[in-house]
Short mmCIF file of C-alpha atoms in Angstrom, two decimals:
data_model
loop_
_atom_site.label_atom_id
_atom_site.label_comp_id
_atom_site.label_asym_id
_atom_site.label_seq_id
_atom_site.Cartn_x
_atom_site.Cartn_y
_atom_site.Cartn_z
CA MET A 263 201.70 72.58 53.28
CA LYS A 264 200.75 68.93 53.33
CA ALA A 265 198.07 67.37 51.17
CA LEU A 266 195.01 65.56 52.47
CA GLN A 267 192.93 63.16 50.43
CA VAL A 268 189.46 62.10 51.50
CA ARG A 269 188.04 58.94 50.00
CA ASP A 270 184.50 57.62 49.79
CA VAL A 271 182.74 60.97 50.15
CA PRO A 272 179.02 60.37 49.61
CA GLU A 273 177.58 62.13 46.53
CA ASP A 274 175.05 64.13 48.55
CA VAL A 275 177.79 65.46 50.86
CA LEU A 276 179.98 66.34 47.90
CA ARG A 277 177.07 68.12 46.21
CA VAL A 278 176.41 70.25 49.31
CA LEU A 279 180.09 71.13 49.65
CA ARG A 280 180.33 72.16 46.01
CA VAL A 281 177.27 74.39 46.29
CA ARG A 282 178.55 76.05 49.46
CA ALA A 283 181.98 76.57 47.93
CA ALA A 284 180.44 78.18 44.85
CA GLU A 285 178.24 80.43 47.00
CA GLN A 286 181.38 81.78 48.66
CA GLY A 287 183.32 82.05 45.43
CA LEU A 288 185.79 79.37 46.48
CA SER A 289 187.05 76.21 44.90
CA LEU A 290 185.96 72.98 46.56
CA SER A 291 189.47 72.56 47.92
CA GLY A 292 189.56 76.13 49.25
CA TYR A 293 186.17 75.75 50.88
CA VAL A 294 187.04 72.45 52.55
CA LEU A 295 190.32 73.95 53.79
CA GLN A 296 188.36 76.86 55.30
CA VAL A 297 185.96 74.45 57.03
CA LEU A 298 188.87 72.40 58.40
CA ARG A 299 190.65 75.53 59.70
CA GLU A 300 187.49 76.72 61.45
CA HIS A 301 186.94 73.30 62.97
CA ALA A 302 190.55 72.97 64.12
CA ALA A 303 190.40 76.43 65.75
CA GLN A 304 187.60 75.34 68.09
CA PRO A 305 189.00 73.59 71.19
CA THR A 306 187.39 70.39 72.33
CA ILE A 307 185.85 70.18 75.79
CA ARG A 308 188.75 67.99 76.87
CA GLU A 309 191.23 70.65 75.70
CA VAL A 310 189.37 73.41 77.53
CA VAL A 311 189.03 71.42 80.75
CA GLY A 312 192.68 70.41 80.62
CA ARG A 313 194.01 73.96 80.33
CA PRO A 314 196.09 75.16 83.24
CA ARG A 315 194.26 77.56 85.51
CA SER A 316 197.20 79.79 86.28
CA GLY A 317 196.13 83.27 87.23
CA TRP A 318 192.54 82.24 87.95
CA ALA A 319 191.23 83.15 91.34
CA ARG A 320 190.12 80.19 93.40
CA ALA A 321 186.82 80.64 95.19
CA THR A 322 185.90 78.72 98.28
CA ARG A 323 182.65 76.76 98.50
CA ASP A 324 181.18 79.42 100.81
CA GLU A 325 182.10 82.22 98.39
CA VAL A 326 180.38 80.39 95.54
CA VAL A 327 177.25 79.77 97.65
CA ASP A 328 177.19 83.44 98.72
CA ALA A 329 177.52 84.61 95.12
CA ILE A 330 174.66 82.36 94.01
CA ARG A 331 172.43 83.55 96.86
CA SER A 332 173.25 87.18 96.11
CA GLY A 333 172.39 86.70 92.45
CA ARG A 334 169.11 85.04 93.33
CA GLU A 335 168.20 87.85 95.73
CA GLU A 336 168.97 90.48 93.08
CA ARG A 337 166.86 88.61 90.56
CA GLU A 338 163.95 88.32 93.00
CA GLU A 339 164.13 92.04 93.82
CA SER A 340 164.12 92.85 90.12
CA TRP A 341 161.10 90.64 89.45
CA SER A 342 159.27 92.07 92.46
CA HIS A 343 159.90 95.60 91.19
CA ILE A 344 158.54 94.66 87.75
CA ALA A 345 155.46 92.99 89.28
CA ARG A 346 154.72 96.02 91.46
CA ALA A 347 155.07 98.36 88.48
CA ARG A 348 152.65 96.27 86.43
CA HIS A 349 150.07 96.24 89.20
CA GLY A 350 150.50 99.93 89.99
CA ARG A 351 151.77 99.45 93.50
#
């Protein structure tokens, strides 16, 4: 493994990191490594958008519009059913 040194860490940031490390029973170094691993595991928006879409089904504009309309109609029917039940109709 490679080493990483961080300079000029503000005292208040260092204090928070030490407290959080202690709360988890970790050394400061272990805690910071955990935070860095978690951060590195989360893809950026650019990485997500740039992923190849192999295997994804491509929908046409009309299919998307139909799906949205269908969802809206289902939602409206559901709300109408709830409203009728509340008003005893």
